[in-house]
Amino acid sequence: MSAPASDLPLEGVTVVALEQAVAAPLASRHLADLGARVIKIERIGEGDFARNYDRAVDGMASHFVWLNRGKESIALDLKSADGVRIAHELIDQADVFLQNFAPGAADRLGLGPQDLAESHPQLIVASITGYGDAGPYRDRKAYDLLIQAETGLASLTGSTDEPAKAGVPVSDISAGMYLAQSILAALFRRMRTGRGARVDVSMFDATAEWIGHPLYVQMHTRTQTPRMGLGHATIVPYDSFPTADGRLLIGVQNDRGWRSLMADVLARPDVADDPRFVTNPDRVAHRAECDAAVAAETARYTAPELSTRLEAAGVPAAVLNDVAGLVDHPQLSARDRWRDVQTPVGPVRGILPPMQFDDVELPMGPVPALGADTRTLLIELGYPADACERLASGGVVGTV
């Protein structure tokens, strides 16, 4: 569905992003998806270092393609006075300034939250840090794996024998999502009050929030929630079970679901009524026996047969896909979720943003080459063509 650009939720909002890697680029990409103009400041020559993580997408880095569609790129030398001046001129015209550089780096450029709050009282200054702007860990390196380790997330993930980090950068993602949400809230408040905001989201705090129920279990029982692989520490049966030709995941959420599974799907009401298994606490206490009883019955069916029976009975189940299974998933194709995204090397497929509006399709703008928009942005700021050439030849800006 197409609609006028003015119907996009963030049409007219300008974001200047001094960002790199994953967390902040994810936040600004979501703002771009919602219609904001996002101007990405990058280093001359290298750019956002995520541009060089790999060459998986037709020679481009997979992280960068994922995180940077819909943005404009300006390459600046922020070690030069002229480069810093241009950054300030861009921010003068922005609604949001977003950054995730090392603690103190933005301050040294005169782009710290306090400086900008004083000079731009309506500006929303949004920062992602590793551990926050204070405390003994303030200046520590804060990559996704390190945060997963420090927060205890890795201790909850993996097999019963070994911890593991999550397969995607959840600490980066959680921080980016909270920052995007906070920026939207700050924009809404500014509509009412005219007042800008200073927002900081730390990767550590965002991940600690996501620890959720294991945090409360630890505080109130002094018990570490065990790693269960695909299983669940407090619900049984909730795991991968064998079929005659593979495996299926089955998740029973309550005692009604348990009875449906055993009596209606697997035709074993006697097992459903076994005193060891009647309630979920009973099943957790007898996990091995319960899982073995379920597995003995599921193994009699092929995966398609069992999936059909589970669906008919309303018992939750799923196939354990790999990523190829997601790429080919019928749910994505049936709902027309794929679009082409333009890149410097041609179109690549991407999945539509998960936010779905019924009156407008959110844009999936192009992935920019490094410095692709430098000249255009300088001209918008009032620089004549010859000044643009001087800045480029002097190494202050980078252009395509």
CSV table of C-alpha atoms in Angstrom, one decimal:
chain,number,residue,atom,x,y,z
A,1,MET,CA,0.0,0.0,0.0
A,2,SER,CA,1.3,3.4,-0.8
A,3,ALA,CA,0.4,6.7,0.8
A,4,PRO,CA,1.5,10.3,0.8
A,5,ALA,CA,4.9,10.8,2.6
A,6,SER,CA,3.1,13.1,5.0
A,7,ASP,CA,1.3,10.1,6.4
A,8,LEU,CA,4.5,8.6,7.8
A,9,PRO,CA,4.5,8.9,11.6
A,10,LEU,CA,7.9,10.8,11.8
A,11,GLU,CA,7.7,12.8,8.6
A,12,GLY,CA,9.4,16.2,9.3
A,13,VAL,CA,11.6,14.9,12.1
A,14,THR,CA,15.4,15.2,11.5
A,15,VAL,CA,17.9,13.0,13.3
A,16,VAL,CA,21.6,13.5,13.2
A,17,ALA,CA,23.4,10.3,14.3
A,18,LEU,CA,27.1,10.1,15.3
A,19,GLU,CA,26.9,6.3,15.5
A,20,GLN,CA,28.7,3.1,14.8
A,21,ALA,CA,28.3,-0.7,15.2
A,22,VAL,CA,24.9,-2.0,16.2
A,23,ALA,CA,23.0,-0.4,19.1
A,24,ALA,CA,22.6,3.2,18.0
A,25,PRO,CA,22.3,2.4,14.2
A,26,LEU,CA,19.4,0.1,15.1
A,27,ALA,CA,17.7,2.9,17.0
A,28,SER,CA,18.1,5.4,14.2
A,29,ARG,CA,17.1,2.9,11.5
A,30,HIS,CA,13.8,2.3,13.2
A,31,LEU,CA,13.3,6.1,13.2
A,32,ALA,CA,14.1,6.2,9.5
A,33,ASP,CA,11.6,3.3,8.9
A,34,LEU,CA,9.0,5.5,10.6
A,35,GLY,CA,9.7,8.4,8.3
A,36,ALA,CA,12.4,10.4,10.0
A,37,ARG,CA,15.2,11.9,8.0
A,38,VAL,CA,18.4,10.4,9.5
A,39,ILE,CA,21.8,12.0,8.7
A,40,LYS,CA,24.6,9.6,9.6
A,41,ILE,CA,28.0,11.2,10.4
A,42,GLU,CA,30.8,8.9,9.5
A,43,ARG,CA,34.6,8.9,9.5
A,44,ILE,CA,36.3,9.7,6.2
A,45,GLY,CA,37.8,6.7,4.6
A,46,GLU,CA,36.6,4.0,7.0
A,47,GLY,CA,33.1,5.1,7.9
A,48,ASP,CA,31.1,3.2,10.5
A,49,PHE,CA,33.4,0.3,11.3
A,50,ALA,CA,30.4,-2.1,10.8
A,51,ARG,CA,30.9,-1.4,7.1
A,52,ASN,CA,33.9,-3.8,7.3
A,53,TYR,CA,32.6,-6.6,9.4
A,54,ASP,CA,32.2,-9.0,6.5
A,55,ARG,CA,31.4,-9.0,2.7
A,56,ALA,CA,28.4,-11.3,2.8
A,57,VAL,CA,25.9,-9.2,1.0
A,58,ASP,CA,27.2,-8.9,-2.5
A,59,GLY,CA,30.5,-7.5,-1.1
A,60,MET,CA,28.8,-5.3,1.6
A,61,ALA,CA,28.8,-6.0,5.3
A,62,SER,CA,25.6,-7.8,6.5
A,63,HIS,CA,25.4,-5.8,9.7
A,64,PHE,CA,25.6,-2.5,7.9
A,65,VAL,CA,23.0,-3.4,5.3
A,66,TRP,CA,20.7,-4.6,8.1
A,67,LEU,CA,21.1,-1.4,10.2
A,68,ASN,CA,21.6,1.5,7.9
A,69,ARG,CA,18.9,1.6,5.2
A,70,GLY,CA,17.0,4.8,4.8
A,71,LYS,CA,19.8,7.1,6.0
A,72,GLU,CA,22.0,9.8,4.4
A,73,SER,CA,25.8,9.5,4.9
A,74,ILE,CA,28.1,12.5,5.4
A,75,ALA,CA,31.8,11.8,5.9
A,76,LEU,CA,33.5,14.3,8.2
A,77,ASP,CA,36.9,14.7,9.8
A,78,LEU,CA,35.9,15.5,13.4
A,79,LYS,CA,39.5,16.0,14.4
A,80,SER,CA,39.4,19.2,12.3
A,81,ALA,CA,37.7,22.4,13.4
A,82,ASP,CA,35.9,22.7,10.1
A,83,GLY,CA,34.5,19.2,10.4
A,84,VAL,CA,33.2,19.8,13.9
A,85,ARG,CA,31.7,23.1,12.8
A,86,ILE,CA,29.8,21.3,10.0
A,87,ALA,CA,28.5,18.7,12.6
A,88,HIS,CA,27.3,21.5,14.8
A,89,GLU,CA,25.5,23.1,11.8
A,90,LEU,CA,23.7,19.9,11.0
A,91,ILE,CA,22.6,19.6,14.6
A,92,ASP,CA,21.4,23.2,14.6
A,93,GLN,CA,18.7,22.0,12.2
A,94,ALA,CA,17.9,18.7,13.9
A,95,ASP,CA,15.2,17.5,16.3
A,96,VAL,CA,17.3,14.6,17.6
A,97,PHE,CA,21.0,14.1,18.1
A,98,LEU,CA,21.9,10.4,18.7
A,99,GLN,CA,25.3,9.0,19.5
A,100,ASN,CA,27.0,5.9,20.9
A,101,PHE,CA,30.7,6.9,20.9
A,102,ALA,CA,33.0,6.2,23.8
A,103,PRO,CA,32.3,8.1,27.1
A,104,GLY,CA,33.7,11.6,26.8
A,105,ALA,CA,34.2,11.5,23.0
A,106,ALA,CA,31.1,13.6,22.2
A,107,ASP,CA,32.0,16.0,25.0
A,108,ARG,CA,35.4,16.7,23.6
A,109,LEU,CA,33.7,17.8,20.3
A,110,GLY,CA,31.3,20.1,22.1
A,111,LEU,CA,28.6,17.6,21.4
A,112,GLY,CA,28.0,16.4,25.0
A,113,PRO,CA,24.5,16.3,26.4
A,114,GLN,CA,25.1,19.2,28.8
A,115,ASP,CA,26.6,21.5,26.1
A,116,LEU,CA,23.8,20.7,23.6
A,117,ALA,CA,21.0,21.0,26.3
A,118,GLU,CA,22.2,24.5,27.0
A,119,SER,CA,22.6,25.6,23.4
A,120,HIS,CA,19.6,23.7,22.0
A,121,PRO,CA,16.9,23.6,24.7
A,122,GLN,CA,14.4,21.9,22.3
A,123,LEU,CA,16.9,19.3,21.1
A,124,ILE,CA,16.5,15.6,22.1
A,125,VAL,CA,20.0,14.4,22.9
A,126,ALA,CA,20.0,10.6,23.0
A,127,SER,CA,23.0,8.4,24.0
A,128,ILE,CA,23.8,4.8,24.2
A,129,THR,CA,26.6,3.8,26.6
A,130,GLY,CA,27.9,0.5,27.8
A,131,TYR,CA,27.5,0.8,31.5
A,132,GLY,CA,25.9,4.3,32.0
A,133,ASP,CA,27.4,7.7,32.6
A,134,ALA,CA,28.7,7.0,36.1
A,135,GLY,CA,29.9,4.2,38.3
A,136,PRO,CA,33.1,2.1,38.4
A,137,TYR,CA,32.4,0.5,35.0
A,138,ARG,CA,31.7,3.7,33.2
A,139,ASP,CA,34.8,3.7,31.0
A,140,ARG,CA,35.0,0.0,30.3
A,141,LYS,CA,34.7,-1.4,26.8
A,142,ALA,CA,31.2,-2.7,26.2
A,143,TYR,CA,30.7,-5.0,23.3
A,144,ASP,CA,27.6,-7.2,23.1
A,145,LEU,CA,29.3,-10.4,24.2
A,146,LEU,CA,30.9,-8.6,27.2
A,147,ILE,CA,27.6,-7.2,28.4
A,148,GLN,CA,25.9,-10.6,27.9
A,149,ALA,CA,28.6,-12.0,30.2
A,150,GLU,CA,28.5,-9.2,32.9
A,151,THR,CA,24.7,-9.2,33.2
A,152,GLY,CA,24.5,-13.0,33.6
A,153,LEU,CA,22.6,-13.5,30.4
A,154,ALA,CA,25.2,-15.9,29.1
A,155,SER,CA,24.8,-18.0,32.3
A,156,LEU,CA,21.2,-18.5,31.3
A,157,THR,CA,21.8,-19.4,27.7
A,158,GLY,CA,23.1,-22.6,26.3
A,159,SER,CA,23.1,-26.3,27.1
A,160,THR,CA,23.0,-27.8,30.6
A,161,ASP,CA,26.8,-28.3,30.2
A,162,GLU,CA,28.0,-25.0,28.7
A,163,PRO,CA,26.9,-21.4,28.7
A,164,ALA,CA,26.6,-19.6,25.4
A,165,LYS,CA,25.9,-16.1,24.1
A,166,ALA,CA,22.7,-15.6,22.3
A,167,GLY,CA,22.9,-16.1,18.5
A,168,VAL,CA,22.1,-12.4,17.8
A,169,PRO,CA,23.4,-9.3,19.6
A,170,VAL,CA,20.6,-9.0,22.1
A,171,SER,CA,22.4,-6.5,24.3
A,172,ASP,CA,22.9,-4.2,21.4
A,173,ILE,CA,19.4,-4.8,20.2
A,174,SER,CA,17.7,-4.2,23.6
A,175,ALA,CA,19.6,-0.9,24.0
A,176,GLY,CA,18.7,0.3,20.5
A,177,MET,CA,15.1,-0.5,21.0
A,178,TYR,CA,14.9,1.3,24.4
A,179,LEU,CA,16.6,4.3,22.9
A,180,ALA,CA,14.2,4.5,19.9
A,181,GLN,CA,11.3,4.2,22.3
A,182,SER,CA,12.7,6.9,24.6
A,183,ILE,CA,13.2,9.2,21.6
A,184,LEU,CA,9.6,8.8,20.5
A,185,ALA,CA,8.5,9.5,24.1
A,186,ALA,CA,10.7,12.6,24.2
A,187,LEU,CA,9.3,13.9,20.9
A,188,PHE,CA,5.8,13.4,22.2
A,189,ARG,CA,6.6,15.3,25.4
A,190,ARG,CA,8.1,18.1,23.4
A,191,MET,CA,4.9,18.5,21.6
A,192,ARG,CA,3.2,19.3,24.9
A,193,THR,CA,5.9,21.2,26.7
A,194,GLY,CA,8.3,22.6,24.0
A,195,ARG,CA,11.1,21.1,26.1
A,196,GLY,CA,13.9,18.9,24.7
A,197,ALA,CA,15.4,16.0,26.6
A,198,ARG,CA,18.6,14.2,27.5
A,199,VAL,CA,18.2,10.5,27.3
A,200,ASP,CA,20.8,7.8,28.1
A,201,VAL,CA,20.3,4.1,27.7
A,202,SER,CA,23.1,1.7,28.8
A,203,MET,CA,23.5,-1.7,27.3
A,204,PHE,CA,24.0,-3.1,30.8
A,205,ASP,CA,20.8,-1.6,32.1
A,206,ALA,CA,18.8,-2.7,29.0
A,207,THR,CA,20.1,-6.3,29.3
A,208,ALA,CA,19.6,-6.4,33.0
A,209,GLU,CA,15.9,-5.5,32.4
A,210,TRP,CA,15.6,-8.4,29.9
A,211,ILE,CA,16.9,-10.9,32.5
A,212,GLY,CA,13.4,-10.7,33.8
A,213,HIS,CA,12.1,-13.6,35.9
A,214,PRO,CA,15.5,-15.2,36.6
A,215,LEU,CA,16.5,-12.0,38.3
A,216,TYR,CA,13.5,-12.2,40.7
A,217,VAL,CA,14.0,-15.9,41.2
A,218,GLN,CA,17.6,-15.2,42.3
A,219,MET,CA,16.7,-12.3,44.6
A,220,HIS,CA,13.9,-14.2,46.4
A,221,THR,CA,15.1,-17.8,46.4
A,222,ARG,CA,18.9,-17.3,46.0
A,223,THR,CA,18.7,-19.9,43.2
A,224,GLN,CA,20.2,-19.6,39.8
A,225,THR,CA,17.8,-20.5,37.0
A,226,PRO,CA,19.4,-23.4,35.3
A,227,ARG,CA,20.3,-23.6,31.6
A,228,MET,CA,17.8,-25.8,29.8
A,229,GLY,CA,18.8,-25.7,26.2
A,230,LEU,CA,15.5,-25.6,24.4
A,231,GLY,CA,13.6,-26.5,27.5
A,232,HIS,CA,12.0,-24.3,30.2
A,233,ALA,CA,13.2,-24.1,33.8
A,234,THR,CA,9.7,-23.8,35.2
A,235,ILE,CA,7.3,-25.4,32.7
A,236,VAL,CA,7.0,-29.0,31.7
A,237,PRO,CA,6.6,-30.3,29.0
A,238,TYR,CA,8.3,-27.5,27.1
A,239,ASP,CA,11.0,-28.8,24.9
A,240,SER,CA,12.0,-30.5,21.6
A,241,PHE,CA,10.5,-34.0,21.2
A,242,PRO,CA,11.2,-36.8,18.8
A,243,THR,CA,9.0,-37.8,15.9
A,244,ALA,CA,9.4,-40.7,13.5
A,245,ASP,CA,11.2,-38.4,11.0
A,246,GLY,CA,12.6,-35.5,13.1
A,247,ARG,CA,11.7,-33.4,16.0
A,248,LEU,CA,9.0,-30.9,17.0
A,249,LEU,CA,8.9,-28.3,19.8
A,250,ILE,CA,6.0,-28.5,22.1
A,251,GLY,CA,5.1,-25.9,24.7
A,252,VAL,CA,2.4,-26.7,27.3
A,253,GLN,CA,1.5,-23.6,29.3
A,254,ASN,CA,-1.0,-25.0,31.8
A,255,ASP,CA,-2.7,-28.1,33.1
A,256,ARG,CA,-5.5,-27.9,30.5
A,257,GLY,CA,-2.9,-27.9,27.8
A,258,TRP,CA,-1.3,-30.9,29.4
A,259,ARG,CA,-4.5,-32.9,29.3
A,260,SER,CA,-5.2,-31.9,25.7
A,261,LEU,CA,-1.7,-33.0,24.7
A,262,MET,CA,-1.9,-36.4,26.4
A,263,ALA,CA,-5.6,-37.3,26.0
A,264,ASP,CA,-6.6,-35.6,22.7
A,265,VAL,CA,-3.3,-35.6,20.7
A,266,LEU,CA,-1.5,-38.6,22.0
A,267,ALA,CA,-4.5,-40.7,23.1
A,268,ARG,CA,-3.0,-41.4,26.5
A,269,PRO,CA,-5.4,-40.1,29.1
A,270,ASP,CA,-3.9,-42.5,31.7
A,271,VAL,CA,-0.6,-40.6,31.4
A,272,ALA,CA,-2.4,-37.3,31.8
A,273,ASP,CA,-3.9,-38.5,35.0
A,274,ASP,CA,-0.7,-40.0,36.4
A,275,PRO,CA,-0.3,-38.4,39.9
A,276,ARG,CA,3.3,-37.4,39.1
A,277,PHE,CA,2.1,-35.3,36.2
A,278,VAL,CA,-1.3,-33.7,37.0
A,279,THR,CA,-0.1,-30.2,37.8
A,280,ASN,CA,2.8,-28.2,36.4
A,281,PRO,CA,4.8,-28.3,39.8
A,282,ASP,CA,4.3,-32.1,39.7
A,283,ARG,CA,5.6,-32.3,36.2
A,284,VAL,CA,8.6,-30.0,37.0
A,285,ALA,CA,9.4,-32.2,40.0
A,286,HIS,CA,9.3,-35.3,37.7
A,287,ARG,CA,10.7,-33.6,34.6
A,288,ALA,CA,12.7,-36.6,33.3
A,289,GLU,CA,9.9,-39.1,33.6
A,290,CYS,CA,7.3,-36.7,32.1
A,291,ASP,CA,9.5,-35.8,29.1
A,292,ALA,CA,10.2,-39.5,28.6
A,293,ALA,CA,6.5,-40.3,28.7
A,294,VAL,CA,5.7,-37.6,26.1
A,295,ALA,CA,8.7,-38.6,23.9
A,296,ALA,CA,7.6,-42.2,23.8
A,297,GLU,CA,4.3,-41.2,22.3
A,298,THR,CA,5.4,-38.4,19.9
A,299,ALA,CA,7.9,-40.8,18.3
A,300,ARG,CA,5.0,-42.8,16.9
A,301,TYR,CA,4.0,-40.0,14.5
A,302,THR,CA,5.8,-38.2,11.6
A,303,ALA,CA,6.4,-34.5,12.2
A,304,PRO,CA,3.6,-33.4,9.8
A,305,GLU,CA,1.1,-35.9,11.3
A,306,LEU,CA,1.9,-34.7,14.9
A,307,SER,CA,1.9,-31.0,13.9
A,308,THR,CA,-1.6,-31.5,12.4
A,309,ARG,CA,-2.9,-33.2,15.6
A,310,LEU,CA,-1.3,-30.6,17.8
A,311,GLU,CA,-2.8,-27.7,15.9
A,312,ALA,CA,-6.3,-29.3,15.9
A,313,ALA,CA,-6.2,-29.7,19.6
A,314,GLY,CA,-4.8,-26.2,20.2
A,315,VAL,CA,-1.5,-27.4,21.7
A,316,PRO,CA,1.3,-24.9,20.8
A,317,ALA,CA,4.1,-26.4,18.7
A,318,ALA,CA,6.7,-25.3,16.2
A,319,VAL,CA,9.3,-26.7,13.8
A,320,LEU,CA,12.9,-26.0,14.8
A,321,ASN,CA,14.0,-24.1,11.8
A,322,ASP,CA,17.4,-22.9,10.8
A,323,VAL,CA,17.9,-19.5,9.2
A,324,ALA,CA,17.3,-20.9,5.7
A,325,GLY,CA,13.9,-22.0,7.1
A,326,LEU,CA,13.2,-18.4,8.0
A,327,VAL,CA,14.2,-17.1,4.5
A,328,ASP,CA,11.8,-19.6,2.9
A,329,HIS,CA,9.1,-19.4,5.6
A,330,PRO,CA,5.6,-19.5,4.1
A,331,GLN,CA,4.4,-16.9,6.6
A,332,LEU,CA,6.7,-14.3,5.2
A,333,SER,CA,5.8,-15.0,1.6
A,334,ALA,CA,2.0,-15.3,2.2
A,335,ARG,CA,2.0,-11.9,3.9
A,336,ASP,CA,4.1,-10.2,1.3
A,337,ARG,CA,6.8,-9.2,3.8
A,338,TRP,CA,9.7,-9.0,1.4
A,339,ARG,CA,10.8,-5.8,-0.4
A,340,ASP,CA,13.9,-4.8,-2.4
A,341,VAL,CA,16.2,-2.3,-0.7
A,342,GLN,CA,18.5,-0.3,-2.9
A,343,THR,CA,22.2,-0.4,-2.1
A,344,PRO,CA,25.4,0.9,-3.8
A,345,VAL,CA,25.8,-2.5,-5.5
A,346,GLY,CA,22.1,-2.9,-6.5
A,347,PRO,CA,18.9,-4.1,-4.8
A,348,VAL,CA,18.9,-6.7,-2.0
A,349,ARG,CA,15.9,-8.3,-0.3
A,350,GLY,CA,14.9,-7.2,3.1
A,351,ILE,CA,12.0,-7.8,5.5
A,352,LEU,CA,9.5,-5.0,6.0
A,353,PRO,CA,9.7,-3.3,9.4
A,354,PRO,CA,7.7,-5.2,12.1
A,355,MET,CA,5.6,-2.1,12.8
A,356,GLN,CA,2.6,-2.3,10.5
A,357,PHE,CA,0.3,0.7,9.9
A,358,ASP,CA,-2.9,0.0,8.0
A,359,ASP,CA,-2.9,3.3,6.0
A,360,VAL,CA,0.8,3.6,5.0
A,361,GLU,CA,3.6,1.2,4.2
A,362,LEU,CA,6.8,2.2,6.1
A,363,PRO,CA,9.7,3.0,3.7
A,364,MET,CA,12.8,0.9,3.3
A,365,GLY,CA,15.1,3.6,1.9
A,366,PRO,CA,18.5,2.9,0.3
A,367,VAL,CA,21.7,1.9,2.1
A,368,PRO,CA,24.1,4.8,1.6
A,369,ALA,CA,27.6,4.6,0.3
A,370,LEU,CA,30.1,6.3,2.6
A,371,GLY,CA,29.8,10.0,2.0
A,372,ALA,CA,27.1,9.6,-0.6
A,373,ASP,CA,25.2,12.7,0.6
A,374,THR,CA,28.1,14.9,1.7
A,375,ARG,CA,27.8,17.4,-1.2
A,376,THR,CA,24.0,17.6,-1.0
A,377,LEU,CA,24.0,18.3,2.7
A,378,LEU,CA,26.8,20.9,2.5
A,379,ILE,CA,24.8,22.7,-0.2
A,380,GLU,CA,21.7,22.6,2.1
A,381,LEU,CA,23.7,24.2,4.8
A,382,GLY,CA,24.6,27.0,2.4
A,383,TYR,CA,28.1,26.0,1.3
A,384,PRO,CA,28.7,27.1,-2.4
A,385,ALA,CA,30.1,24.5,-4.8
A,386,ASP,CA,33.6,25.8,-4.6
A,387,ALA,CA,33.7,25.6,-0.8
A,388,CYS,CA,32.5,22.0,-1.0
A,389,GLU,CA,35.5,21.3,-3.3
A,390,ARG,CA,37.9,23.0,-1.0
A,391,LEU,CA,36.6,21.1,2.0
A,392,ALA,CA,36.9,17.8,0.1
A,393,SER,CA,40.4,18.5,-1.2
A,394,GLY,CA,41.5,19.6,2.3
A,395,GLY,CA,40.3,16.3,3.8
A,396,VAL,CA,37.6,17.9,5.9
A,397,VAL,CA,34.8,16.0,4.2
A,398,GLY,CA,34.6,12.8,2.2
A,399,THR,CA,32.5,12.4,-0.9
A,400,VAL,CA,31.7,9.6,-3.3
